Amino acid sequence: MTPLTASDKAAEFAKGLEGIIAGETSLSLVDGKNSQLYYRGISIEQFVGKSSFEEVVFLLWNLRLPRKEELERFKSELALHREIPKAMYDWLATVPKKAHPMGVLRSAVSQLGLLDANGDKIDNTNLRRIALELTAQIPTIVAAFSRLREGKAPIHPDMKLSHAGNFLYMLNGVKPAAQMENALDTYLVLLADHGFNASTFAARVTVATLSDMYSGIVAGVGCLKGDLHGSAVQNVMEMFLEIGAPEKAEAYVKEAFAHKKKIMGFGHRVYKDVDPRATAFRGVAEALSNVKGGEKKWVQMAANIEKAVHENKKIPCNVDFFSSYVLYTVGFPIDFFTTVFAASRISGWTAHVIEQLSNNRLIRPEAIYTGPTNETYVTIDKR
Ligand SMILES: CC(C)(COP(=O)(O)OP(=O)(O)OC[C@H]1O[C@@H](n2cnc3c(N)ncnc32)[C@H](O)[C@@H]1OP(=O)(O)O)[C@@H](O)C(=O)NCCC(=O)NCCS
């Protein structure tokens, strides 16, 4: 028996697949060296304040920007699919109120797959239909659960509002102020896609077996749920609240470093210098702190944490650091933050599923075996 060892495979082995090229994509480029992220070649800061989530979704699914009338048509089409089946509202009403919203979303996507008579079909037309429905419906599921959990009736979608505006309307029960709607729209734009991040990779691995779109998205949601990926956005605001006041930030950070505890919202596998999304969110968070409903305290807290982290180690803040405060200000309960991340990333996940299946190859790496070798089977009576 001659298993592969670490030295045999040294050239190809990287723990956590760090630095390994595991496939191709034409959707987004994560340029860690130059601290840039591009959607179809356009750097993400160019979208801020000019584009909309709907436009970015069109771009990811059609590989080009829409013309004016195409965008209007696409917005209406997406809006028309916002309503969820009655069976979904009924099920959401039975979910334990303490269940984590990401667990609820994971199960909800799976159930939508069961309710879809063509859910298992993976031809291009069907994949695109499911992509449209899931992207339109995830906000409805998220907002409905948030209200049901508080003993309130869900609010049905308003097809006349933008994707972001309707999301906040279904969540809070009132039409949002323009600044809040724009802040959420920017969040959705900036989180839409990010190369072969863990949840996107999980979705691609799943559908590469020729499993279905829903299974791929369930894998993506489950993967995003982890602390080292999507849950950091929730953990950041929890940290802010735990610290309580900006002047206590320095002591908190010192203590965390002394105990080798990771500070949420800092560090990134690819961006070792600056996360370009964090730069964009810094501006959004500062602007929000000046409007009605915003609080300067959290921006000051963020600045103090950042300064204290850099005094200990040069680790840049990441996408979740300032965006956590953005989601807090627009009104999401803290444990729902990662579901908002999912409501954005669904556009990227579905685009990657379509891309994977358009030129598929089973994704199946090898492992270095570290267990015993040449053992002899001992019958049960002799053990
Ligand atoms: C994102 C993350 C998983 C990247 O991990 P990675 O590429 O494997 O980087 P490592 O964990 O190996 O970190 C490298 C070094 O920086 C330190 N470091 C990284 N992130 C840190 C953080 N948030 N707080 C404190 N130290 C951190 C590590 O302790 C390690 O130090 P060492 O070399 O002395 O052991 C990691 O930075 C992290 O856990 N961050 C906090 C969670 C988070 O914000 N996630 C959202 C990502 S968008």
Coordinates of C-alpha atoms and ligand atoms in Angstrom, one line a residue:
M1 CA 0.0 0.0 0.0
T2 CA 1.6 3.3 -1.1
P3 CA -0.6 6.2 -0.2
L4 CA 0.3 9.7 -1.3
T5 CA 2.2 11.6 1.3
A6 CA 2.7 15.3 1.9
S7 CA 6.2 15.2 0.3
D8 CA 4.9 13.3 -2.8
K9 CA 2.3 15.9 -3.4
A10 CA 4.1 18.9 -2.0
A11 CA 3.8 20.9 -5.2
E12 CA 0.1 20.5 -5.3
F13 CA -0.9 20.4 -1.6
A14 CA -2.2 23.6 0.1
K15 CA -4.1 23.4 3.3
G16 CA -7.5 25.1 2.9
L17 CA -6.8 25.1 -0.9
E18 CA -5.0 28.4 -0.3
G19 CA -3.5 29.7 -3.6
I20 CA -4.8 26.7 -5.6
I21 CA -6.5 27.5 -8.9
A22 CA -9.6 25.3 -8.8
G23 CA -11.5 26.4 -11.9
E24 CA -12.3 29.3 -14.3
T25 CA -14.9 32.0 -14.1
S26 CA -15.7 35.1 -16.2
L27 CA -18.0 36.7 -13.6
S28 CA -15.8 38.5 -11.1
L29 CA -12.1 39.0 -10.5
V30 CA -10.7 39.2 -7.0
D31 CA -7.4 40.9 -7.4
G32 CA -5.9 40.6 -3.9
K33 CA -2.5 42.0 -4.9
N34 CA -3.9 45.3 -6.1
S35 CA -6.8 45.3 -3.6
Q36 CA -9.4 45.3 -6.4
L37 CA -12.7 43.5 -7.1
Y38 CA -14.2 43.6 -10.6
Y39 CA -17.6 42.4 -11.9
R40 CA -17.1 41.6 -15.6
G41 CA -14.0 43.8 -15.7
I42 CA -15.7 46.8 -14.0
S43 CA -14.1 47.8 -10.6
I44 CA -16.8 47.7 -7.9
E45 CA -16.4 51.3 -6.7
Q46 CA -17.7 52.4 -10.1
F47 CA -21.1 50.8 -9.3
V48 CA -21.6 52.7 -6.0
G49 CA -24.1 55.5 -6.4
K50 CA -24.6 54.9 -10.1
S51 CA -25.9 51.3 -10.4
S52 CA -28.5 49.2 -8.6
F53 CA -28.7 45.6 -7.4
E54 CA -31.0 44.7 -10.3
E55 CA -28.5 46.0 -12.8
V56 CA -25.7 44.0 -11.2
V57 CA -27.9 40.8 -11.3
F58 CA -28.5 41.4 -15.0
L59 CA -24.8 41.8 -15.6
L60 CA -23.9 38.6 -13.8
W61 CA -26.6 36.6 -15.6
N62 CA -26.2 38.1 -19.1
L63 CA -22.5 39.0 -19.0
R64 CA -23.1 42.5 -20.1
L65 CA -24.8 45.7 -18.8
P66 CA -28.4 46.1 -19.8
R67 CA -29.7 48.9 -22.0
K68 CA -32.3 51.2 -20.3
E69 CA -35.4 49.5 -21.5
E70 CA -33.9 46.0 -20.8
L71 CA -33.2 47.1 -17.2
E72 CA -36.7 48.4 -16.8
R73 CA -38.1 45.1 -18.1
F74 CA -35.8 43.0 -16.0
K75 CA -36.7 45.0 -12.8
S76 CA -40.4 44.3 -13.4
E77 CA -39.8 40.7 -14.1
L78 CA -37.8 40.3 -10.9
A79 CA -40.5 42.2 -8.9
L80 CA -43.3 40.0 -10.4
H81 CA -41.7 36.9 -8.9
R82 CA -41.4 38.2 -5.3
E83 CA -44.4 36.5 -3.8
I84 CA -43.7 33.1 -2.2
P85 CA -46.1 30.1 -2.1
K86 CA -48.7 30.1 0.7
A87 CA -47.2 26.8 1.9
M88 CA -44.0 28.7 2.6
Y89 CA -45.7 31.3 4.7
D90 CA -47.5 28.4 6.5
W91 CA -44.2 26.6 7.2
L92 CA -42.5 29.8 8.3
A93 CA -45.2 30.3 10.9
T94 CA -44.3 26.9 12.4
V95 CA -40.5 27.4 12.6
P96 CA -39.2 27.6 16.2
K97 CA -38.8 31.4 17.0
K98 CA -35.2 30.7 18.3
A99 CA -34.0 29.1 15.1
H100 CA -31.2 30.9 13.5
P101 CA -32.4 32.8 10.4
M102 CA -29.7 31.3 8.2
G103 CA -30.9 27.8 9.2
V104 CA -34.4 28.9 8.4
L105 CA -33.3 30.2 5.0
R106 CA -31.4 27.0 4.2
S107 CA -34.5 24.9 4.9
A108 CA -36.7 27.4 3.1
V109 CA -34.6 27.1 -0.1
S110 CA -34.7 23.3 0.1
Q111 CA -38.5 23.4 0.5
L112 CA -38.9 25.7 -2.5
G113 CA -37.1 23.0 -4.4
L114 CA -39.7 20.4 -3.3
L115 CA -42.6 22.7 -4.2
D116 CA -41.1 23.2 -7.7
A117 CA -42.3 20.5 -10.1
N118 CA -39.3 21.2 -12.4
G119 CA -36.9 21.8 -9.6
D120 CA -34.5 19.0 -10.6
K121 CA -34.2 20.0 -14.3
I122 CA -30.8 21.6 -15.1
D123 CA -31.3 22.8 -18.6
N124 CA -30.4 26.5 -19.1
T125 CA -33.9 27.8 -19.3
N126 CA -34.9 26.1 -16.1
L127 CA -31.7 27.2 -14.3
R128 CA -32.4 30.8 -15.3
R129 CA -36.1 30.6 -14.2
I130 CA -35.0 29.2 -10.7
A131 CA -32.3 31.9 -10.4
L132 CA -34.9 34.6 -11.0
E133 CA -37.4 33.1 -8.6
L134 CA -34.8 32.6 -5.8
T135 CA -33.3 36.0 -6.1
A136 CA -36.8 37.6 -6.1
Q137 CA -38.1 35.5 -3.2
I138 CA -35.2 35.3 -0.6
P139 CA -36.0 38.8 0.7
T140 CA -39.7 37.8 1.1
I141 CA -38.7 34.7 3.1
V142 CA -36.3 36.6 5.3
A143 CA -38.7 39.5 6.0
A144 CA -41.7 37.1 6.6
F145 CA -39.7 35.1 9.2
S146 CA -38.5 38.2 10.9
R147 CA -42.1 39.5 11.4
L148 CA -43.6 36.1 12.2
R149 CA -40.9 35.6 14.9
E150 CA -42.1 38.9 16.5
G151 CA -45.7 37.7 16.4
K152 CA -46.5 40.1 13.5
A153 CA -48.2 39.2 10.2
P154 CA -45.9 39.0 7.2
I155 CA -46.2 41.9 4.7
H156 CA -46.7 40.9 1.1
P157 CA -44.3 42.4 -1.5
D158 CA -45.0 45.7 -3.2
M159 CA -44.1 45.2 -6.9
K160 CA -43.8 48.9 -7.4
L161 CA -40.8 49.3 -5.1
S162 CA -37.2 48.6 -6.0
H163 CA -35.6 45.3 -4.8
A164 CA -33.9 47.0 -1.8
G165 CA -36.9 49.3 -1.1
N166 CA -39.3 46.4 -1.1
F167 CA -37.0 44.4 1.2
L168 CA -37.1 47.1 3.8
Y169 CA -40.8 47.7 3.4
M170 CA -41.6 44.0 4.0
L171 CA -39.2 44.1 7.0
N172 CA -40.2 47.3 8.7
G173 CA -43.8 47.8 7.5
V174 CA -43.2 51.3 6.2
K175 CA -41.8 52.6 2.9
P176 CA -38.1 53.4 3.6
A177 CA -36.4 56.8 3.4
A178 CA -34.3 57.2 0.3
Q179 CA -31.0 57.1 2.2
M180 CA -31.9 53.8 3.8
E181 CA -33.0 52.2 0.5
N182 CA -29.8 53.4 -1.2
A183 CA -27.7 52.1 1.7
L184 CA -29.2 48.6 1.4
D185 CA -29.0 48.7 -2.4
T186 CA -25.3 49.5 -2.1
Y187 CA -24.9 46.6 0.3
L188 CA -26.6 44.3 -2.2
V189 CA -24.5 45.6 -5.1
L190 CA -21.1 45.2 -3.2
L191 CA -21.8 41.6 -1.9
A192 CA -23.2 40.2 -5.2
D193 CA -20.2 38.1 -6.3
H194 CA -16.6 37.4 -5.1
G195 CA -14.8 34.8 -7.3
F196 CA -14.4 31.4 -5.8
N197 CA -15.3 32.3 -2.2
A198 CA -16.2 29.3 0.0
S199 CA -20.0 29.4 -0.5
T200 CA -19.8 29.9 -4.2
F201 CA -17.3 27.0 -4.4
A202 CA -19.6 24.8 -2.4
A203 CA -22.5 25.6 -4.8
R204 CA -20.3 24.8 -7.8
V205 CA -19.0 21.6 -6.2
T206 CA -22.6 20.5 -5.6
V207 CA -24.0 21.2 -9.1
A208 CA -20.9 19.8 -10.7
T209 CA -22.2 16.3 -9.8
L210 CA -25.2 17.2 -12.0
S211 CA -27.3 17.8 -8.9
D212 CA -29.9 20.6 -9.1
M213 CA -29.9 24.4 -8.6
Y214 CA -31.7 24.2 -5.2
S215 CA -29.2 21.7 -3.9
G216 CA -26.4 24.0 -5.0
I217 CA -27.9 27.0 -3.2
V218 CA -28.7 25.0 -0.1
A219 CA -25.0 24.2 0.0
G220 CA -24.1 27.8 -0.5
V221 CA -26.4 29.1 2.3
G222 CA -25.1 26.4 4.7
C223 CA -21.5 27.4 3.9
L224 CA -22.1 31.1 4.2
K225 CA -23.6 30.5 7.7
G226 CA -20.1 29.9 9.2
D227 CA -18.2 32.4 11.4
L228 CA -15.2 32.5 9.1
H229 CA -17.4 33.4 6.1
G230 CA -20.9 35.1 6.2
S231 CA -21.5 35.2 10.0
A232 CA -18.8 37.7 10.6
V233 CA -21.2 40.5 9.6
Q234 CA -23.4 39.5 12.6
N235 CA -20.4 39.0 14.9
V236 CA -19.1 42.5 14.1
M237 CA -22.3 44.3 15.4
E238 CA -22.4 42.0 18.4
M239 CA -18.8 43.0 19.2
F240 CA -19.8 46.7 18.8
L241 CA -22.6 46.2 21.3
E242 CA -20.5 44.2 23.7
I243 CA -17.8 47.0 23.7
G244 CA -20.7 49.5 24.2
A245 CA -18.8 52.8 24.0
P246 CA -16.1 54.0 21.5
E247 CA -13.6 54.8 24.3
K248 CA -13.7 51.2 25.5
A249 CA -12.6 49.8 22.0
E250 CA -8.8 50.0 22.6
A251 CA -8.9 47.9 25.8
Y252 CA -11.2 45.4 24.1
V253 CA -8.8 45.0 21.2
K254 CA -5.7 44.7 23.4
E255 CA -7.4 42.0 25.5
A256 CA -8.5 40.1 22.4
F257 CA -4.9 40.1 21.0
A258 CA -3.5 39.1 24.4
H259 CA -5.8 36.0 24.3
K260 CA -5.2 35.3 20.6
K261 CA -8.9 36.0 19.9
K262 CA -9.8 37.0 16.4
I263 CA -11.4 40.4 15.9
M264 CA -14.4 40.1 13.8
G265 CA -14.4 42.1 10.5
F266 CA -10.6 42.0 10.1
G267 CA -8.4 39.8 7.9
H268 CA -9.0 38.2 4.6
R269 CA -7.7 35.1 2.8
V270 CA -7.1 37.1 -0.5
Y271 CA -7.0 40.8 0.4
K272 CA -3.9 41.1 2.6
D273 CA -3.6 44.9 2.2
V274 CA -7.1 46.5 1.6
D275 CA -10.5 45.0 1.0
P276 CA -12.0 47.3 -1.7
R277 CA -15.5 46.7 -0.4
A278 CA -14.5 47.9 3.1
T279 CA -13.3 51.1 1.5
A280 CA -16.6 51.6 -0.2
F281 CA -18.6 50.8 2.9
R282 CA -16.6 53.2 5.0
G283 CA -18.1 56.1 3.0
V284 CA -21.6 54.6 3.1
A285 CA -21.4 54.1 6.9
E286 CA -20.1 57.6 7.5
A287 CA -22.9 59.1 5.4
L288 CA -25.5 57.1 7.2
S289 CA -24.3 58.2 10.6
N290 CA -25.4 61.8 9.6
V291 CA -28.9 61.0 8.6
K292 CA -32.1 60.5 10.7
G293 CA -31.9 57.0 12.2
G294 CA -28.0 56.9 12.1
E295 CA -25.7 57.1 15.1
K296 CA -22.2 58.7 15.1
K297 CA -21.2 56.5 18.0
W298 CA -20.8 53.4 15.9
V299 CA -18.6 55.1 13.3
Q300 CA -16.4 56.4 16.1
M301 CA -16.4 52.9 17.6
A302 CA -15.3 51.5 14.2
A303 CA -12.5 54.1 13.9
N304 CA -11.2 53.3 17.4
I305 CA -11.2 49.5 16.8
E306 CA -9.4 49.9 13.5
K307 CA -6.7 52.1 15.1
A308 CA -6.3 49.7 18.0
V309 CA -6.0 46.7 15.7
H310 CA -3.4 48.4 13.6
E311 CA -1.3 49.2 16.7
N312 CA -1.2 45.5 17.4
K313 CA -1.0 44.0 13.9
K314 CA -1.3 45.3 10.3
I315 CA -4.5 43.5 9.4
P316 CA -7.0 45.3 7.2
C317 CA -10.7 45.5 8.0
N318 CA -12.8 43.5 5.6
V319 CA -16.2 43.8 3.9
D320 CA -18.1 43.0 7.1
F321 CA -16.6 45.7 9.3
F322 CA -18.5 48.8 8.2
S323 CA -21.3 47.0 6.4
S324 CA -22.5 45.5 9.7
Y325 CA -23.4 49.0 11.0
V326 CA -25.1 49.7 7.7
L327 CA -27.4 46.7 8.1
Y328 CA -28.1 47.7 11.7
T329 CA -29.1 51.2 10.7
V330 CA -31.5 50.2 8.0
G331 CA -33.3 48.0 10.5
F332 CA -32.3 44.4 10.3
P333 CA -32.2 42.4 13.5
I334 CA -28.6 41.4 14.1
D335 CA -29.1 37.7 13.7
F336 CA -30.6 38.4 10.3
F337 CA -27.5 40.1 8.9
T338 CA -26.1 37.0 7.2
T339 CA -29.4 36.4 5.4
V340 CA -29.1 39.8 3.8
F341 CA -25.6 38.8 2.6
A342 CA -27.3 35.7 1.2
A343 CA -30.0 37.9 -0.5
S344 CA -27.2 39.6 -2.4
R345 CA -24.9 36.6 -3.0
I346 CA -27.8 34.5 -4.5
S347 CA -27.2 36.5 -7.7
G348 CA -23.5 35.4 -7.7
W349 CA -24.3 31.8 -6.6
T350 CA -26.9 31.3 -9.4
A351 CA -24.6 32.9 -12.0
H352 CA -21.8 30.5 -10.9
V353 CA -24.2 27.5 -11.1
I354 CA -25.2 28.5 -14.6
E355 CA -21.5 29.0 -15.6
Q356 CA -20.4 25.7 -14.0
L357 CA -23.1 23.7 -15.8
S358 CA -22.4 25.4 -19.1
N359 CA -18.9 23.7 -19.2
N360 CA -19.0 21.1 -16.5
R361 CA -16.4 18.9 -15.0
L362 CA -16.9 17.0 -11.7
I363 CA -14.9 18.7 -8.9
R364 CA -13.2 16.0 -7.0
P365 CA -9.8 16.7 -5.4
E366 CA -7.5 14.2 -3.7
A367 CA -6.3 14.1 -0.1
I368 CA -3.1 13.1 1.6
Y369 CA -3.8 10.0 3.6
T370 CA -2.5 10.3 7.2
G371 CA -4.0 7.1 8.7
P372 CA -2.3 3.7 9.4
T373 CA -1.2 1.5 6.5
N374 CA -0.9 -2.3 5.9
E375 CA -3.1 -3.2 8.9
T376 CA -4.7 -6.6 9.2
Y377 CA -8.3 -7.1 9.8
V378 CA -8.9 -8.7 13.2
T379 CA -12.1 -10.6 13.6
I380 CA -14.5 -9.3 16.2
D381 CA -14.0 -12.2 18.7
K382 CA -10.2 -11.6 18.7
R383 CA -10.3 -7.8 19.5
Ligands
LIG1 C1 -11.0 35.8 7.2 C2 -10.0 34.9 7.9 C3 -10.6 33.5 8.1 C4 -8.8 34.7 6.9 O1 -8.0 33.7 7.4 P1 -6.6 33.3 6.9 O2 -6.3 33.7 5.5 O3 -6.6 31.8 7.1 O4 -5.6 34.0 7.8 P2 -5.0 33.5 9.1 O5 -6.2 33.1 10.0 O6 -4.0 32.5 8.8 O7 -4.4 34.8 9.7 C5 -3.0 35.2 9.5 C6 -2.5 35.9 10.8 O8 -3.3 37.0 11.1 C7 -4.0 36.9 12.3 N1 -5.4 37.3 12.1 C8 -6.1 37.1 11.0 N2 -7.3 37.6 11.1 C9 -7.4 38.1 12.4 C10 -8.4 38.8 13.1 N3 -9.6 39.0 12.6 N4 -8.1 39.2 14.4 C11 -6.8 39.0 14.9 N5 -5.9 38.4 14.2 C12 -6.1 37.9 13.0 C13 -4.0 35.4 12.6 O9 -4.1 35.1 14.0 C14 -2.7 35.0 12.0 O10 -1.7 35.3 12.9 P3 -0.4 34.4 13.2 O11 0.3 34.4 11.8 O12 0.4 35.1 14.2 O13 -0.9 33.1 13.6 C15 -9.4 35.4 9.2 O14 -8.8 36.7 9.0 C16 -10.6 35.6 10.3 O15 -10.9 34.6 10.9 N6 -11.1 36.8 10.4 C17 -12.2 37.1 11.3 C18 -13.5 36.6 10.8 C19 -14.0 37.5 9.6 O16 -14.0 38.7 9.7 N7 -14.4 36.8 8.5 C20 -15.0 37.5 7.4 C21 -14.1 37.3 6.2 S1 -14.7 38.3 4.8

